[in-house]
Amino acid sequence: MRHTISLLVENKFGVLSRIAGLFSGRGYNIESLSVGETIDPQISTMTIVTSGDDKIIEQINKQLNKLIDVIKVIDMTELAHVEREMVLIKVAPRQEDKAEVLRLTEIFRGRVLDSSKTTYTIEVTGDEKKIEALVELLKPFGIKEFVRTGKIAMGREGIRKT
Amino acid sequence: MKISGAEIFVESLKREGVKHIFGYPGGVILNIFDLLYDDKDIQLILTRHEQGAVHAADGYARSTGRPGVVLVTSGPGATNTITGIATASMDSIPLVVFSGQVPTMLIGNDAFQEADIVGISRPCTKYNFLAKDVKDIAKIVRESFHIASTGRPGPVLIDLPKDVTSAKAEFIWPEIKIRSYNPTYEGNRWMISQAAHLIAKSRKALIIAGGGVVLSGAARELKELAEITELPVTMTLMGLGSFPGSNKLSLGMPGMHGTYYANKAIQDSDLLIAIGMRFDDRVTGKLDAFAPNAKIIHIDIDPTSIKKNVRVDIPIVGDVKRVLTVLNRILKEEIKEQWGEVRKAWLRQIEIWKQERPMTYTYSDEVIKPQFVVEKIYELTKGDAIISTEVGQNQMWAAQFYKFDKPRMWLTSGGLGTMGYGFPAAIGAQISHPNKLVIDIAGDGSIQMNIQELATAVINKLPVKVAILNNRYLGMVRQWQELFFGERYSHTHLEVVPDFVKLAEAYGAIGLRATKPSEVEPVLKEAFKIKKTVFMDFVVHWKEKVFPMVPAGAPIDQMLFEEVKEKPEKKLKAVK
Ligand SMILES: Cc1ncc(C[n+]2csc(CCOP(=O)(O)OP(=O)(O)O)c2C)c(N)n1
């Protein structure tokens, strides 16, 4: 099963490679990873999306907890939480399709960041399903470039997942 | 007053109580070596190879329980430590390894003798640091000793750039607080009580003790547990000595080369009490066939060890000594069970297995059997020696035929299985125990991996004894070729083995040789009398194999035994 794991770590050099090394050294896969400073510049958050059976996920959580630079490990999958990622998509629609591309962007609450004679660069944020849906719809119009951030996640306050 | 980084470093080591460092010099670490030149409190033991230095520090740590300390230069000096660090890491041995590094402004420039040792050592250290600022040195030294020796112990590496050791700062000895490092020492009280009740209910329980019992200093608590519950104890390779091997409740070692009766007991048991051990594949054999009827209680300080390989019914994370103290109290004061008949039936069954297949080998009057040498060593030392081993058959025979009654007397590379470990480890143990008999039981292949440490032993006047079970083969691999590769001895015959007697003499040590069984005892006796480094070359039967044996991947009760082709002059020798 797929899990989204959120980490608080010391903001020091080498921490990222220690965490990446933990995954590679044990043959676990990282599907996405995003890192950034928190309000406290000495601490960073990492969001890791990985998958495996219960036994593997349990090991991953324990192994992450064991790392000296890791302050906290939260398996978001177990909690009510919100998840977001962002993509930038450069499409090159034919003249007659341009309006449709803009309409789709609107529906998905995307924004056009840049346009040229032949292309639009669109920004969308959302959860994975939303992004994938938009990508599917835009594909026929010719996607020239596609960049995706890792996922970020945050627990929801006062709500318990049943 | 400001002092140099090197001075801060040396002062910090003194505050940590360091008396001995094992090391090897080089350009970028000279600031520190220079200070050690006339230091009265810290002695640097120069080995002949950095791997030797790390194993020596490791032997020092295993035999004393205090972290071993290593100091080497950058680049090749640092990379030469990796095998030693990985060896210590697999066996959870506390080490603090300091490596020199090129000046900070050159790091990352492929400077002369630069290696990214922090990157290289990351997967085989518990933690590592690059000291980028002279002001951090004291703190880093302090944290590294703390991390190495607490929780599940392990090696820590610190990289010291040259300019950082020459820069100056005030010496401040800091308090340490690592917010993200909080090992769990106290086991969960409810879980421990559940464990006690499970023990009380079980009819055929068995204790498996591992290296964690030794590391946490819990031998007394383990013995108490066995006595209260009247339960038999089997000890993993790393756990030998955690429970007296000569005790009647001892079943010796389980697993691939374990005893028949330990493996039978595991497979038949209804409860395994696993303490400070991690269910290594050499212990479990085929996993899905392991202990099919047993519930499992697993006590370990490292949560990642629990449920990694086997299903666990009662996991208890905590320091073994503290958990056992609570467990014993509950068993004694709350449960107060007298097991009587229940245990008698189980112990009787085990006794039957012991009679069926005792630990034996076929003795010969003509050729020296390696087991005979180990047995003689045990007899003559009465178990009062620190024994290290190399890796291979020599290691297994030492584990099988020498009985360890006390912890920290047995030094062997269990997890990584590092050939070349035993001799330097014996040197480290002898440094910390100058008046104890220290013996490396070696193979002719392994001893050649760090034989240059003869110089270290001789110069430091260390009376280390090396008993080479010389079979002219990489014996353990040869054994596999014989059993599983149709006797195709691909590259395991060593052909040229040095004359170990002459070689020892060439370094200024003593060399002795035995070629007949009748010479074994006299050679050992003479060696033990000599207060110098001694190599003993025991020319042993080349075809001897380690039995019993569980083929890799088979269930542990499917064991191979020695084929006894009875010759009238050969008698079967039984080891009690
Ligand atoms: C550094 C290293 N290389 C290779 C091996 C694989 N290996 C395991 S046992 C063994 C043979 C050891 O031969 P020897 O030291 O002569 O001991 P014996 O088995 O004959 O007692 C080898 C090559 C190892 N354990 N360590």
JSON list of C-alpha atoms in Angstrom, two decimals, chain B residues 227-385:
[
{"chain": "B", "resi": 227, "resn": "GLU", "atom": "CA", "xyz": [17.08, -20.31, 37.37]},
{"chain": "B", "resi": 228, "resn": "ILE", "atom": "CA", "xyz": [13.69, -18.90, 38.35]},
{"chain": "B", "resi": 229, "resn": "THR", "atom": "CA", "xyz": [11.97, -20.41, 35.34]},
{"chain": "B", "resi": 230, "resn": "GLU", "atom": "CA", "xyz": [14.11, -23.56, 35.18]},
{"chain": "B", "resi": 231, "resn": "LEU", "atom": "CA", "xyz": [14.42, -23.02, 31.46]},
{"chain": "B", "resi": 232, "resn": "PRO", "atom": "CA", "xyz": [17.20, -24.09, 29.10]},
{"chain": "B", "resi": 233, "resn": "VAL", "atom": "CA", "xyz": [19.26, -21.42, 27.35]},
{"chain": "B", "resi": 234, "resn": "THR", "atom": "CA", "xyz": [20.80, -21.42, 23.90]},
{"chain": "B", "resi": 235, "resn": "MET", "atom": "CA", "xyz": [23.25, -18.68, 22.96]},
{"chain": "B", "resi": 236, "resn": "THR", "atom": "CA", "xyz": [23.82, -17.27, 19.50]},
{"chain": "B", "resi": 237, "resn": "LEU", "atom": "CA", "xyz": [27.37, -16.85, 18.24]},
{"chain": "B", "resi": 238, "resn": "MET", "atom": "CA", "xyz": [27.37, -13.28, 19.56]},
{"chain": "B", "resi": 239, "resn": "GLY", "atom": "CA", "xyz": [25.74, -14.35, 22.79]},
{"chain": "B", "resi": 240, "resn": "LEU", "atom": "CA", "xyz": [28.34, -16.92, 23.84]},
{"chain": "B", "resi": 241, "resn": "GLY", "atom": "CA", "xyz": [29.40, -16.17, 27.40]},
{"chain": "B", "resi": 242, "resn": "SER", "atom": "CA", "xyz": [26.17, -14.36, 28.25]},
{"chain": "B", "resi": 243, "resn": "PHE", "atom": "CA", "xyz": [25.14, -17.56, 30.04]},
{"chain": "B", "resi": 244, "resn": "PRO", "atom": "CA", "xyz": [27.66, -20.06, 31.39]},
{"chain": "B", "resi": 245, "resn": "GLY", "atom": "CA", "xyz": [28.36, -22.61, 28.66]},
{"chain": "B", "resi": 246, "resn": "SER", "atom": "CA", "xyz": [29.19, -25.19, 31.31]},
{"chain": "B", "resi": 247, "resn": "ASN", "atom": "CA", "xyz": [25.85, -24.76, 33.11]},
{"chain": "B", "resi": 248, "resn": "LYS", "atom": "CA", "xyz": [23.54, -27.77, 32.87]},
{"chain": "B", "resi": 249, "resn": "LEU", "atom": "CA", "xyz": [20.79, -25.57, 31.39]},
{"chain": "B", "resi": 250, "resn": "SER", "atom": "CA", "xyz": [23.07, -24.51, 28.53]},
{"chain": "B", "resi": 251, "resn": "LEU", "atom": "CA", "xyz": [22.31, -25.96, 25.11]},
{"chain": "B", "resi": 252, "resn": "GLY", "atom": "CA", "xyz": [25.25, -24.30, 23.37]},
{"chain": "B", "resi": 253, "resn": "MET", "atom": "CA", "xyz": [24.74, -22.50, 20.09]},
{"chain": "B", "resi": 254, "resn": "PRO", "atom": "CA", "xyz": [21.70, -22.79, 17.78]},
{"chain": "B", "resi": 255, "resn": "GLY", "atom": "CA", "xyz": [21.55, -22.47, 14.01]},
{"chain": "B", "resi": 256, "resn": "MET", "atom": "CA", "xyz": [23.66, -23.47, 11.06]},
{"chain": "B", "resi": 257, "resn": "HIS", "atom": "CA", "xyz": [26.52, -24.97, 13.07]},
{"chain": "B", "resi": 258, "resn": "GLY", "atom": "CA", "xyz": [24.64, -25.14, 16.32]},
{"chain": "B", "resi": 259, "resn": "THR", "atom": "CA", "xyz": [23.98, -28.18, 18.43]},
{"chain": "B", "resi": 260, "resn": "TYR", "atom": "CA", "xyz": [21.42, -30.78, 17.45]},
{"chain": "B", "resi": 261, "resn": "TYR", "atom": "CA", "xyz": [19.67, -30.37, 20.78]},
{"chain": "B", "resi": 262, "resn": "ALA", "atom": "CA", "xyz": [19.44, -26.56, 20.59]},
{"chain": "B", "resi": 263, "resn": "ASN", "atom": "CA", "xyz": [17.87, -26.76, 17.15]},
{"chain": "B", "resi": 264, "resn": "LYS", "atom": "CA", "xyz": [15.53, -29.58, 18.15]},
{"chain": "B", "resi": 265, "resn": "ALA", "atom": "CA", "xyz": [14.47, -27.62, 21.22]},
{"chain": "B", "resi": 266, "resn": "ILE", "atom": "CA", "xyz": [13.74, -24.51, 19.16]},
{"chain": "B", "resi": 267, "resn": "GLN", "atom": "CA", "xyz": [11.66, -26.44, 16.66]},
{"chain": "B", "resi": 268, "resn": "ASP", "atom": "CA", "xyz": [9.71, -28.22, 19.38]},
{"chain": "B", "resi": 269, "resn": "SER", "atom": "CA", "xyz": [9.26, -25.33, 21.77]},
{"chain": "B", "resi": 270, "resn": "ASP", "atom": "CA", "xyz": [5.97, -23.60, 22.53]},
{"chain": "B", "resi": 271, "resn": "LEU", "atom": "CA", "xyz": [7.63, -20.33, 23.55]},
{"chain": "B", "resi": 272, "resn": "LEU", "atom": "CA", "xyz": [10.87, -18.62, 22.56]},
{"chain": "B", "resi": 273, "resn": "ILE", "atom": "CA", "xyz": [12.19, -15.94, 24.84]},
{"chain": "B", "resi": 274, "resn": "ALA", "atom": "CA", "xyz": [14.54, -14.07, 22.52]},
{"chain": "B", "resi": 275, "resn": "ILE", "atom": "CA", "xyz": [16.79, -11.66, 24.37]},
{"chain": "B", "resi": 276, "resn": "GLY", "atom": "CA", "xyz": [19.12, -9.19, 22.67]},
{"chain": "B", "resi": 277, "resn": "MET", "atom": "CA", "xyz": [19.31, -11.25, 19.51]},
{"chain": "B", "resi": 278, "resn": "ARG", "atom": "CA", "xyz": [18.08, -10.43, 16.03]},
{"chain": "B", "resi": 279, "resn": "PHE", "atom": "CA", "xyz": [17.08, -13.70, 14.33]},
{"chain": "B", "resi": 280, "resn": "ASP", "atom": "CA", "xyz": [19.96, -13.73, 11.89]},
{"chain": "B", "resi": 281, "resn": "ASP", "atom": "CA", "xyz": [19.46, -16.11, 8.97]},
{"chain": "B", "resi": 282, "resn": "ARG", "atom": "CA", "xyz": [22.35, -18.22, 10.29]},
{"chain": "B", "resi": 283, "resn": "VAL", "atom": "CA", "xyz": [20.21, -18.82, 13.38]},
{"chain": "B", "resi": 284, "resn": "THR", "atom": "CA", "xyz": [16.77, -19.29, 11.84]},
{"chain": "B", "resi": 285, "resn": "GLY", "atom": "CA", "xyz": [17.52, -21.26, 8.69]},
{"chain": "B", "resi": 286, "resn": "LYS", "atom": "CA", "xyz": [14.41, -21.46, 6.49]},
{"chain": "B", "resi": 287, "resn": "LEU", "atom": "CA", "xyz": [12.19, -18.79, 7.99]},
{"chain": "B", "resi": 288, "resn": "ASP", "atom": "CA", "xyz": [8.74, -20.26, 7.41]},
{"chain": "B", "resi": 289, "resn": "ALA", "atom": "CA", "xyz": [9.83, -23.51, 9.03]},
{"chain": "B", "resi": 290, "resn": "PHE", "atom": "CA", "xyz": [11.38, -21.81, 12.07]},
{"chain": "B", "resi": 291, "resn": "ALA", "atom": "CA", "xyz": [9.91, -22.71, 15.47]},
{"chain": "B", "resi": 292, "resn": "PRO", "atom": "CA", "xyz": [6.51, -23.54, 13.98]},
{"chain": "B", "resi": 293, "resn": "ASN", "atom": "CA", "xyz": [4.68, -24.01, 17.28]},
{"chain": "B", "resi": 294, "resn": "ALA", "atom": "CA", "xyz": [6.26, -21.28, 19.33]},
{"chain": "B", "resi": 295, "resn": "LYS", "atom": "CA", "xyz": [4.98, -17.97, 20.53]},
{"chain": "B", "resi": 296, "resn": "ILE", "atom": "CA", "xyz": [7.78, -15.44, 20.56]},
{"chain": "B", "resi": 297, "resn": "ILE", "atom": "CA", "xyz": [8.73, -12.87, 23.19]},
{"chain": "B", "resi": 298, "resn": "HIS", "atom": "CA", "xyz": [11.38, -10.55, 21.80]},
{"chain": "B", "resi": 299, "resn": "ILE", "atom": "CA", "xyz": [13.35, -8.16, 24.01]},
{"chain": "B", "resi": 300, "resn": "ASP", "atom": "CA", "xyz": [15.68, -5.69, 22.27]},
{"chain": "B", "resi": 301, "resn": "ILE", "atom": "CA", "xyz": [16.80, -2.11, 22.67]},
{"chain": "B", "resi": 302, "resn": "ASP", "atom": "CA", "xyz": [16.50, -1.56, 18.93]},
{"chain": "B", "resi": 303, "resn": "PRO", "atom": "CA", "xyz": [12.88, -1.47, 17.72]},
{"chain": "B", "resi": 304, "resn": "THR", "atom": "CA", "xyz": [14.00, -2.15, 14.15]},
{"chain": "B", "resi": 305, "resn": "SER", "atom": "CA", "xyz": [15.29, -5.57, 15.22]},
{"chain": "B", "resi": 306, "resn": "ILE", "atom": "CA", "xyz": [11.85, -6.61, 16.36]},
{"chain": "B", "resi": 307, "resn": "LYS", "atom": "CA", "xyz": [9.51, -8.21, 13.81]},
{"chain": "B", "resi": 308, "resn": "LYS", "atom": "CA", "xyz": [12.13, -7.72, 11.09]},
{"chain": "B", "resi": 309, "resn": "ASN", "atom": "CA", "xyz": [12.48, -11.43, 10.34]},
{"chain": "B", "resi": 310, "resn": "VAL", "atom": "CA", "xyz": [10.07, -13.38, 12.49]},
{"chain": "B", "resi": 311, "resn": "ARG", "atom": "CA", "xyz": [6.57, -12.83, 13.77]},
{"chain": "B", "resi": 312, "resn": "VAL", "atom": "CA", "xyz": [6.63, -11.66, 17.40]},
{"chain": "B", "resi": 313, "resn": "ASP", "atom": "CA", "xyz": [3.81, -12.08, 19.89]},
{"chain": "B", "resi": 314, "resn": "ILE", "atom": "CA", "xyz": [5.21, -9.91, 22.64]},
{"chain": "B", "resi": 315, "resn": "PRO", "atom": "CA", "xyz": [7.64, -7.20, 21.56]},
{"chain": "B", "resi": 316, "resn": "ILE", "atom": "CA", "xyz": [9.51, -5.45, 24.34]},
{"chain": "B", "resi": 317, "resn": "VAL", "atom": "CA", "xyz": [11.71, -2.51, 23.41]},
{"chain": "B", "resi": 318, "resn": "GLY", "atom": "CA", "xyz": [14.20, -1.67, 26.10]},
{"chain": "B", "resi": 319, "resn": "ASP", "atom": "CA", "xyz": [17.56, -2.28, 27.66]},
{"chain": "B", "resi": 320, "resn": "VAL", "atom": "CA", "xyz": [17.88, -6.01, 28.27]},
{"chain": "B", "resi": 321, "resn": "LYS", "atom": "CA", "xyz": [19.25, -5.60, 31.79]},
{"chain": "B", "resi": 322, "resn": "ARG", "atom": "CA", "xyz": [16.42, -3.36, 32.91]},
{"chain": "B", "resi": 323, "resn": "VAL", "atom": "CA", "xyz": [13.73, -5.44, 31.24]},
{"chain": "B", "resi": 324, "resn": "LEU", "atom": "CA", "xyz": [15.04, -8.67, 32.75]},
{"chain": "B", "resi": 325, "resn": "THR", "atom": "CA", "xyz": [15.21, -7.09, 36.19]},
{"chain": "B", "resi": 326, "resn": "VAL", "atom": "CA", "xyz": [11.50, -6.27, 36.00]},
{"chain": "B", "resi": 327, "resn": "LEU", "atom": "CA", "xyz": [10.59, -9.59, 34.41]},
{"chain": "B", "resi": 328, "resn": "ASN", "atom": "CA", "xyz": [12.45, -11.54, 37.08]},
{"chain": "B", "resi": 329, "resn": "ARG", "atom": "CA", "xyz": [10.74, -9.59, 39.83]},
{"chain": "B", "resi": 330, "resn": "ILE", "atom": "CA", "xyz": [7.29, -10.28, 38.41]},
{"chain": "B", "resi": 331, "resn": "LEU", "atom": "CA", "xyz": [8.07, -13.96, 38.04]},
{"chain": "B", "resi": 332, "resn": "LYS", "atom": "CA", "xyz": [9.41, -14.18, 41.57]},
{"chain": "B", "resi": 333, "resn": "GLU", "atom": "CA", "xyz": [6.96, -12.01, 43.44]},
{"chain": "B", "resi": 334, "resn": "GLU", "atom": "CA", "xyz": [3.70, -12.17, 41.52]},
{"chain": "B", "resi": 335, "resn": "ILE", "atom": "CA", "xyz": [3.71, -15.45, 39.73]},
{"chain": "B", "resi": 336, "resn": "LYS", "atom": "CA", "xyz": [5.76, -17.52, 42.16]},
{"chain": "B", "resi": 337, "resn": "GLU", "atom": "CA", "xyz": [5.25, -20.58, 40.05]},
{"chain": "B", "resi": 338, "resn": "GLN", "atom": "CA", "xyz": [6.92, -23.87, 40.91]},
{"chain": "B", "resi": 339, "resn": "TRP", "atom": "CA", "xyz": [7.23, -25.62, 37.59]},
{"chain": "B", "resi": 340, "resn": "GLY", "atom": "CA", "xyz": [8.21, -29.01, 38.93]},
{"chain": "B", "resi": 341, "resn": "GLU", "atom": "CA", "xyz": [6.91, -31.79, 36.70]},
{"chain": "B", "resi": 342, "resn": "VAL", "atom": "CA", "xyz": [6.15, -29.55, 33.73]},
{"chain": "B", "resi": 343, "resn": "ARG", "atom": "CA", "xyz": [9.75, -28.51, 33.37]},
{"chain": "B", "resi": 344, "resn": "LYS", "atom": "CA", "xyz": [11.10, -31.93, 34.23]},
{"chain": "B", "resi": 345, "resn": "ALA", "atom": "CA", "xyz": [9.38, -33.47, 31.23]},
{"chain": "B", "resi": 346, "resn": "TRP", "atom": "CA", "xyz": [10.79, -30.77, 28.92]},
{"chain": "B", "resi": 347, "resn": "LEU", "atom": "CA", "xyz": [14.29, -30.99, 30.33]},
{"chain": "B", "resi": 348, "resn": "ARG", "atom": "CA", "xyz": [14.14, -34.77, 30.12]},
{"chain": "B", "resi": 349, "resn": "GLN", "atom": "CA", "xyz": [13.24, -34.52, 26.45]},
{"chain": "B", "resi": 350, "resn": "ILE", "atom": "CA", "xyz": [16.20, -32.22, 25.90]},
{"chain": "B", "resi": 351, "resn": "GLU", "atom": "CA", "xyz": [18.44, -34.65, 27.75]},
{"chain": "B", "resi": 352, "resn": "ILE", "atom": "CA", "xyz": [17.32, -37.37, 25.33]},
{"chain": "B", "resi": 353, "resn": "TRP", "atom": "CA", "xyz": [18.30, -35.17, 22.36]},
{"chain": "B", "resi": 354, "resn": "LYS", "atom": "CA", "xyz": [21.64, -34.52, 24.02]},
{"chain": "B", "resi": 355, "resn": "GLN", "atom": "CA", "xyz": [22.25, -38.24, 24.32]},
{"chain": "B", "resi": 356, "resn": "GLU", "atom": "CA", "xyz": [21.09, -38.89, 20.78]},
{"chain": "B", "resi": 357, "resn": "ARG", "atom": "CA", "xyz": [23.52, -36.50, 19.16]},
{"chain": "B", "resi": 358, "resn": "PRO", "atom": "CA", "xyz": [26.07, -35.00, 21.49]},
{"chain": "B", "resi": 359, "resn": "MET", "atom": "CA", "xyz": [28.68, -32.55, 20.17]},
{"chain": "B", "resi": 360, "resn": "THR", "atom": "CA", "xyz": [31.39, -34.88, 18.98]},
{"chain": "B", "resi": 361, "resn": "TYR", "atom": "CA", "xyz": [34.14, -35.40, 16.49]},
{"chain": "B", "resi": 362, "resn": "THR", "atom": "CA", "xyz": [36.23, -38.37, 15.53]},
{"chain": "B", "resi": 363, "resn": "TYR", "atom": "CA", "xyz": [39.51, -38.25, 17.32]},
{"chain": "B", "resi": 364, "resn": "SER", "atom": "CA", "xyz": [42.65, -39.47, 15.60]},
{"chain": "B", "resi": 365, "resn": "ASP", "atom": "CA", "xyz": [46.06, -40.50, 16.92]},
{"chain": "B", "resi": 366, "resn": "GLU", "atom": "CA", "xyz": [47.76, -39.80, 13.62]},
{"chain": "B", "resi": 367, "resn": "VAL", "atom": "CA", "xyz": [46.59, -36.42, 12.42]},
{"chain": "B", "resi": 368, "resn": "ILE", "atom": "CA", "xyz": [45.68, -33.44, 14.52]},
{"chain": "B", "resi": 369, "resn": "LYS", "atom": "CA", "xyz": [41.97, -32.77, 14.55]},
{"chain": "B", "resi": 370, "resn": "PRO", "atom": "CA", "xyz": [41.26, -29.06, 14.83]},
{"chain": "B", "resi": 371, "resn": "GLN", "atom": "CA", "xyz": [38.49, -29.68, 17.37]},
{"chain": "B", "resi": 372, "resn": "PHE", "atom": "CA", "xyz": [41.05, -31.45, 19.52]},
{"chain": "B", "resi": 373, "resn": "VAL", "atom": "CA", "xyz": [43.23, -28.32, 19.57]},
{"chain": "B", "resi": 374, "resn": "VAL", "atom": "CA", "xyz": [40.28, -26.16, 20.66]},
{"chain": "B", "resi": 375, "resn": "GLU", "atom": "CA", "xyz": [39.32, -28.69, 23.30]},
{"chain": "B", "resi": 376, "resn": "LYS", "atom": "CA", "xyz": [42.87, -28.73, 24.65]},
{"chain": "B", "resi": 377, "resn": "ILE", "atom": "CA", "xyz": [42.95, -24.94, 24.76]},
{"chain": "B", "resi": 378, "resn": "TYR", "atom": "CA", "xyz": [39.78, -25.03, 26.86]},
{"chain": "B", "resi": 379, "resn": "GLU", "atom": "CA", "xyz": [41.18, -27.71, 29.12]},
{"chain": "B", "resi": 380, "resn": "LEU", "atom": "CA", "xyz": [44.48, -25.93, 29.73]},
{"chain": "B", "resi": 381, "resn": "THR", "atom": "CA", "xyz": [43.01, -22.46, 30.22]},
{"chain": "B", "resi": 382, "resn": "LYS", "atom": "CA", "xyz": [40.06, -23.81, 32.23]},
{"chain": "B", "resi": 383, "resn": "GLY", "atom": "CA", "xyz": [38.05, -21.29, 30.30]},
{"chain": "B", "resi": 384, "resn": "ASP", "atom": "CA", "xyz": [39.93, -18.38, 31.82]},
{"chain": "B", "resi": 385, "resn": "ALA", "atom": "CA", "xyz": [41.20, -16.75, 28.64]}
]
